[in-house]
Amino acid sequence: MAATRAHKHHLDGPQEVLTFPQAVALYLKAGKSDNYLGKIEDYWKDAKVKDMTAGAIKQSAPVLYPGCSGATWNRQVITPTQAVINHCAELEKCAFVRIKRFDFDETVKTPVDQLWLDTFLLYARPVIKALVLVMYATACRFCEAHRLNWKTDIDFARRTIKIRDTKTGKQRTAHMPQPALVALANLPRERQPYTQGNAYLERPFWRSESTLRNYWDQDVAKAAEAEPGFERLTFHCCRHGFATTMLRKGTDPKTAAHLGGWDDIALFMETYAHAMQDPTLTDKLFGTELTQAEEHNEQNQQLTKKR
């Protein structure tokens, strides 16, 4: 049987025999993320990559995640499936695939600010405290925080975190402000096995993505129940919060974008910088009454004193 497969591989080329599980193995061997690939690999376990058309891949999304939005299908099915196939295409083992994304209504993200963060920290469990502080302080995405390694990425002495950008493949070194440093230092260091290719990594956020998302949702719900008006924000709101807060604190756009890992300043300003929704800001023209923003800062200081 093995000889027959080898003969067929010799006659037809690798693109004729490459299966999707084999493609996933090559993808992970290259050190790529395994986010969302478990369910996808199970779905295509008997499929050859050459038979996985763009249409068939799109049809798999509602099956894998019924009742979800187009944004979820894009993020958790289309993007990872295409990434695996196109990685193998770069290795000349199959053809490239292009898949049109699902349409969806894109909601404007509310940025995390200091008041929201301080309130959330009162109710979040330790691992979520560390996670939210790392994401807010460095502008890293959840998937980038999830992959952090104690030994290779986190340097307490230099107060730095090495972040591997999952979209561009670049890496950067971010400063670790004191709150993030303390929260990370307080996490347990027991070794947790996590397979990525053949490597066993030691990570602060070693739990599965679904577990961490559930923890986040539970802690946000706890805060919302205890604090009237507390908004239920998502992981990615931390990245928006970094950009918006840095700009409102007086950092110039080019520097803020650099510190947060954005190469495209236009994208940074258009997508991640949020205008202040405070019509009373024009009072500053005459140096008169407190603006809503200043009142907001006073509330934040009062909350800090309570802690």
Short mmCIF file of C-alpha atoms in Angstrom, two decimals:
data_model
loop_
_atom_site.label_atom_id
_atom_site.label_comp_id
_atom_site.label_asym_id
_atom_site.label_seq_id
_atom_site.Cartn_x
_atom_site.Cartn_y
_atom_site.Cartn_z
CA MET A 1 0.00 0.00 0.00
CA ALA A 2 2.80 2.44 0.93
CA ALA A 3 4.58 1.60 -2.31
CA THR A 4 1.39 2.29 -4.27
CA ARG A 5 0.99 5.70 -2.62
CA ALA A 6 4.62 6.56 -3.32
CA HIS A 7 4.22 5.51 -6.97
CA LYS A 8 1.09 7.66 -7.31
CA HIS A 9 2.91 10.60 -5.69
CA HIS A 10 5.74 10.18 -8.21
CA LEU A 11 3.35 10.11 -11.19
CA ASP A 12 0.86 12.80 -10.18
CA GLY A 13 2.83 15.18 -8.01
CA PRO A 14 2.20 16.20 -4.40
CA GLN A 15 -0.90 18.26 -5.25
CA GLU A 16 -2.74 15.08 -6.26
CA VAL A 17 -2.28 13.28 -2.95
CA LEU A 18 -1.95 15.99 -0.27
CA THR A 19 -4.74 15.65 2.27
CA PHE A 20 -5.97 18.48 4.46
CA PRO A 21 -4.69 16.84 7.70
CA GLN A 22 -1.27 16.57 6.06
CA ALA A 23 -1.50 20.24 5.09
CA VAL A 24 -2.35 21.17 8.68
CA ALA A 25 0.67 19.19 9.92
CA LEU A 26 2.96 21.15 7.57
CA TYR A 27 1.38 24.41 8.69
CA LEU A 28 1.91 23.66 12.39
CA LYS A 29 5.42 22.36 11.78
CA ALA A 30 6.25 25.84 10.49
CA GLY A 31 5.28 27.27 13.88
CA LYS A 32 1.91 28.65 12.81
CA SER A 33 -1.05 29.04 15.13
CA ASP A 34 -3.48 26.17 15.62
CA ASN A 35 -6.39 28.50 16.42
CA TYR A 36 -9.72 27.05 15.18
CA LEU A 37 -8.03 24.26 13.22
CA GLY A 38 -9.31 21.36 15.32
CA LYS A 39 -12.90 21.45 14.08
CA ILE A 40 -11.83 22.31 10.54
CA GLU A 41 -9.41 19.38 10.36
CA ASP A 42 -12.09 17.00 11.63
CA TYR A 43 -14.51 18.26 8.98
CA TRP A 44 -11.99 17.75 6.13
CA LYS A 45 -10.30 14.65 7.59
CA ASP A 46 -10.77 12.54 4.45
CA ALA A 47 -10.43 15.34 1.88
CA LYS A 48 -7.65 16.02 -0.55
CA VAL A 49 -6.69 19.67 -0.73
CA LYS A 50 -7.14 19.74 -4.50
CA ASP A 51 -10.83 18.95 -4.00
CA MET A 52 -11.41 21.76 -1.49
CA THR A 53 -12.89 24.47 -3.68
CA ALA A 54 -13.61 27.99 -2.45
CA GLY A 55 -17.32 27.25 -2.61
CA ALA A 56 -17.00 24.04 -0.61
CA ILE A 57 -14.94 25.81 2.05
CA LYS A 58 -17.58 28.55 2.38
CA GLN A 59 -20.29 25.89 2.69
CA SER A 60 -18.40 24.31 5.58
CA ALA A 61 -18.65 27.43 7.72
CA PRO A 62 -22.39 27.27 8.60
CA VAL A 63 -22.00 23.55 9.26
CA LEU A 64 -19.12 24.06 11.67
CA TYR A 65 -20.66 27.12 13.38
CA PRO A 66 -24.43 27.11 12.77
CA GLY A 67 -26.29 30.29 13.54
CA CYS A 68 -23.16 32.44 13.80
CA SER A 69 -22.42 35.70 12.02
CA GLY A 70 -20.46 36.19 8.83
CA ALA A 71 -17.67 37.74 10.90
CA THR A 72 -17.38 34.54 12.95
CA TRP A 73 -17.38 32.35 9.84
CA ASN A 74 -14.64 34.50 8.30
CA ARG A 75 -12.49 34.47 11.42
CA GLN A 76 -12.94 30.85 12.51
CA VAL A 77 -13.29 29.01 9.19
CA ILE A 78 -12.36 30.96 6.06
CA THR A 79 -9.18 32.62 7.32
CA PRO A 80 -7.54 29.57 8.97
CA THR A 81 -8.52 27.18 6.16
CA GLN A 82 -7.14 29.51 3.51
CA ALA A 83 -3.97 30.09 5.57
CA VAL A 84 -3.24 26.36 5.73
CA ILE A 85 -3.81 25.76 2.02
CA ASN A 86 -1.86 28.81 0.87
CA HIS A 87 1.04 27.93 3.17
CA CYS A 88 1.28 24.57 1.41
CA ALA A 89 0.93 26.33 -1.95
CA GLU A 90 4.04 28.34 -1.08
CA LEU A 91 5.77 24.99 -0.54
CA GLU A 92 4.59 23.99 -4.05
CA LYS A 93 2.48 21.14 -2.71
CA CYS A 94 -0.89 22.45 -3.96
CA ALA A 95 -2.53 25.37 -5.72
CA PHE A 96 -3.35 28.67 -4.03
CA VAL A 97 -6.97 29.30 -3.10
CA ARG A 98 -8.88 32.59 -2.99
CA ILE A 99 -12.08 32.73 -0.98
CA LYS A 100 -14.52 35.63 -0.93
CA ARG A 101 -15.41 36.51 2.65
CA PHE A 102 -18.92 36.49 4.05
CA ASP A 103 -20.62 39.87 4.30
CA PHE A 104 -21.44 41.12 7.79
CA ASP A 105 -22.43 44.27 9.60
CA GLU A 106 -19.25 45.65 11.13
CA THR A 107 -19.93 47.29 14.47
CA VAL A 108 -17.73 50.09 15.74
CA LYS A 109 -15.62 48.89 18.67
CA THR A 110 -15.84 50.77 21.93
CA PRO A 111 -12.29 51.32 23.18
CA VAL A 112 -11.30 50.18 26.64
CA ASP A 113 -10.52 53.21 28.81
CA GLN A 114 -9.07 53.58 32.29
CA LEU A 115 -12.42 53.71 34.08
CA TRP A 116 -13.68 50.55 32.32
CA LEU A 117 -10.37 48.79 32.99
CA ASP A 118 -10.24 49.69 36.69
CA THR A 119 -13.82 48.53 37.15
CA PHE A 120 -13.23 45.25 35.30
CA LEU A 121 -10.12 44.48 37.33
CA LEU A 122 -12.24 44.47 40.49
CA TYR A 123 -14.17 41.44 39.23
CA ALA A 124 -11.78 39.57 36.91
CA ARG A 125 -9.96 36.40 37.95
CA PRO A 126 -6.12 36.56 37.96
CA VAL A 127 -5.52 35.08 34.50
CA ILE A 128 -8.04 37.47 32.91
CA LYS A 129 -6.57 40.41 34.84
CA ALA A 130 -3.17 39.61 33.38
CA LEU A 131 -4.62 39.07 29.91
CA VAL A 132 -6.55 42.35 29.75
CA LEU A 133 -3.60 44.33 31.11
CA VAL A 134 -1.16 42.80 28.62
CA MET A 135 -3.47 43.44 25.66
CA TYR A 136 -4.31 46.98 26.75
CA ALA A 137 -0.69 47.88 27.59
CA THR A 138 0.89 46.49 24.39
CA ALA A 139 -1.95 46.58 21.81
CA CYS A 140 -1.38 42.91 21.08
CA ARG A 141 -4.20 40.83 19.67
CA PHE A 142 -5.70 38.01 21.72
CA CYS A 143 -4.08 35.36 19.52
CA GLU A 144 -0.68 37.03 20.05
CA ALA A 145 -1.14 37.16 23.82
CA HIS A 146 -2.31 33.54 23.78
CA ARG A 147 0.99 32.44 22.23
CA LEU A 148 3.28 34.25 24.68
CA ASN A 149 6.02 32.09 26.14
CA TRP A 150 7.46 32.62 29.62
CA LYS A 151 11.04 31.89 28.59
CA THR A 152 11.37 33.38 25.13
CA ASP A 153 8.91 36.28 25.12
CA ILE A 154 8.66 37.76 28.63
CA ASP A 155 11.61 39.54 30.22
CA PHE A 156 10.78 40.84 33.69
CA ALA A 157 14.22 42.36 34.22
CA ARG A 158 13.99 44.51 31.09
CA ARG A 159 10.19 44.88 31.41
CA THR A 160 9.61 43.79 27.82
CA ILE A 161 7.27 41.45 25.96
CA LYS A 162 8.14 40.01 22.55
CA ILE A 163 5.05 39.97 20.35
CA ARG A 164 4.86 37.94 17.18
CA ASP A 165 2.39 39.62 14.84
CA THR A 166 0.04 36.97 13.52
CA LYS A 167 -1.06 39.02 10.51
CA THR A 168 2.24 40.23 9.09
CA GLY A 169 4.62 37.63 10.50
CA LYS A 170 6.78 40.37 12.00
CA GLN A 171 7.76 40.55 15.64
CA ARG A 172 8.22 43.52 17.93
CA THR A 173 9.30 44.14 21.49
CA ALA A 174 6.84 46.09 23.63
CA HIS A 175 7.42 47.81 26.95
CA MET A 176 5.65 46.21 29.94
CA PRO A 177 4.07 48.87 32.19
CA GLN A 178 4.04 48.13 35.91
CA PRO A 179 0.39 46.93 36.20
CA ALA A 180 0.90 44.36 33.43
CA LEU A 181 4.23 43.26 34.90
CA VAL A 182 2.74 42.69 38.36
CA ALA A 183 -0.29 40.82 37.00
CA LEU A 184 1.93 38.49 34.96
CA ALA A 185 4.34 37.96 37.84
CA ASN A 186 1.45 36.86 40.06
CA LEU A 187 0.37 34.08 37.70
CA PRO A 188 1.42 30.51 38.57
CA ARG A 189 4.36 29.13 36.59
CA GLU A 190 3.51 25.43 36.51
CA ARG A 191 4.47 23.82 33.23
CA GLN A 192 1.48 23.22 31.00
CA PRO A 193 1.88 21.09 27.88
CA TYR A 194 0.79 22.72 24.65
CA THR A 195 1.72 21.16 21.36
CA GLN A 196 2.64 23.40 18.45
CA GLY A 197 4.35 21.22 15.90
CA ASN A 198 6.65 19.16 18.10
CA ALA A 199 7.39 21.87 20.67
CA TYR A 200 6.08 21.96 24.23
CA LEU A 201 5.72 25.53 25.32
CA GLU A 202 5.33 27.15 28.72
CA ARG A 203 2.79 29.91 28.47
CA PRO A 204 1.06 32.28 30.90
CA PHE A 205 -2.21 31.95 28.97
CA TRP A 206 -2.00 28.21 28.34
CA ARG A 207 -5.73 27.48 28.52
CA SER A 208 -7.67 27.00 25.30
CA GLU A 209 -9.09 30.00 23.48
CA SER A 210 -12.67 28.90 24.20
CA THR A 211 -11.91 28.58 27.92
CA LEU A 212 -10.34 32.03 28.10
CA ARG A 213 -13.25 33.54 26.17
CA ASN A 214 -15.69 31.91 28.59
CA TYR A 215 -13.71 33.26 31.55
CA TRP A 216 -13.74 36.72 30.00
CA ASP A 217 -17.50 36.63 29.36
CA GLN A 218 -18.20 35.41 32.89
CA ASP A 219 -16.05 38.13 34.47
CA VAL A 220 -17.55 40.83 32.26
CA ALA A 221 -21.04 39.61 33.22
CA LYS A 222 -20.09 39.74 36.89
CA ALA A 223 -18.91 43.33 36.54
CA ALA A 224 -22.01 44.33 34.56
CA GLU A 225 -24.27 42.84 37.21
CA ALA A 226 -22.49 44.70 40.00
CA GLU A 227 -21.89 48.00 38.19
CA PRO A 228 -24.92 49.56 36.39
CA GLY A 229 -23.97 50.83 32.95
CA PHE A 230 -20.82 48.72 32.67
CA GLU A 231 -20.37 47.91 28.98
CA ARG A 232 -19.65 44.35 27.82
CA LEU A 233 -16.51 44.83 25.75
CA THR A 234 -14.47 42.22 23.88
CA PHE A 235 -10.79 41.28 23.75
CA HIS A 236 -10.19 43.44 20.69
CA CYS A 237 -11.49 46.55 22.43
CA CYS A 238 -8.18 46.54 24.32
CA ARG A 239 -6.30 47.18 21.07
CA HIS A 240 -8.69 50.03 20.26
CA GLY A 241 -8.23 51.29 23.81
CA PHE A 242 -4.45 51.39 23.46
CA ALA A 243 -4.66 53.53 20.31
CA THR A 244 -7.34 55.89 21.57
CA THR A 245 -5.83 56.38 25.02
CA MET A 246 -2.32 57.01 23.71
CA LEU A 247 -3.65 59.70 21.37
CA ARG A 248 -5.81 61.31 24.04
CA LYS A 249 -2.82 61.37 26.39
CA GLY A 250 -0.96 63.49 23.83
CA THR A 251 1.19 60.91 22.01
CA ASP A 252 1.59 61.80 18.35
CA PRO A 253 -0.04 59.37 15.87
CA LYS A 254 3.22 58.12 14.34
CA THR A 255 4.69 57.24 17.72
CA ALA A 256 1.46 55.69 19.01
CA ALA A 257 1.16 53.53 15.88
CA HIS A 258 4.79 52.44 16.19
CA LEU A 259 4.43 51.50 19.86
CA GLY A 260 1.31 49.46 19.11
CA GLY A 261 2.73 47.64 16.11
CA TRP A 262 0.83 49.39 13.31
CA ASP A 263 2.75 49.97 10.07
CA ASP A 264 -0.12 51.74 8.34
CA ILE A 265 -0.81 55.03 10.12
CA ALA A 266 -3.86 55.70 7.93
CA LEU A 267 -5.41 52.39 9.05
CA PHE A 268 -4.44 53.18 12.63
CA MET A 269 -6.21 56.55 12.57
CA GLU A 270 -9.23 55.41 10.58
CA THR A 271 -9.98 52.18 12.44
CA TYR A 272 -8.46 52.33 15.91
CA ALA A 273 -8.50 56.01 16.88
CA HIS A 274 -11.93 56.96 18.25
CA ALA A 275 -13.27 60.50 18.43
CA MET A 276 -14.42 61.71 21.85
CA GLN A 277 -18.21 61.79 21.90
CA ASP A 278 -18.34 64.82 24.18
CA PRO A 279 -20.04 67.97 22.82
CA THR A 280 -19.02 69.95 25.93
CA LEU A 281 -15.36 69.87 24.89
CA THR A 282 -15.93 73.24 23.24
CA ASP A 283 -16.19 74.72 26.76
CA LYS A 284 -12.40 74.52 26.76
CA LEU A 285 -12.39 77.39 24.27
CA PHE A 286 -13.36 79.67 27.13
CA GLY A 287 -11.77 77.80 30.04
CA THR A 288 -15.11 77.50 31.80
CA GLU A 289 -16.93 74.43 33.09
CA LEU A 290 -15.60 70.91 33.44
CA THR A 291 -16.03 68.86 30.30
CA GLN A 292 -17.52 65.37 30.44
CA ALA A 293 -14.04 63.99 29.89
CA GLU A 294 -12.72 65.80 32.95
CA GLU A 295 -15.68 64.63 35.01
CA HIS A 296 -14.91 61.13 33.76
CA ASN A 297 -11.33 61.50 35.01
CA GLU A 298 -12.58 62.62 38.41
CA GLN A 299 -14.80 59.52 38.64
CA ASN A 300 -11.80 57.37 37.75
CA GLN A 301 -9.71 58.96 40.51
CA GLN A 302 -12.49 58.36 43.02
CA LEU A 303 -12.73 54.70 41.97
CA THR A 304 -8.96 54.34 42.35
CA LYS A 305 -9.13 55.74 45.89
CA LYS A 306 -11.82 53.20 46.80
CA ARG A 307 -9.51 50.40 45.71
#
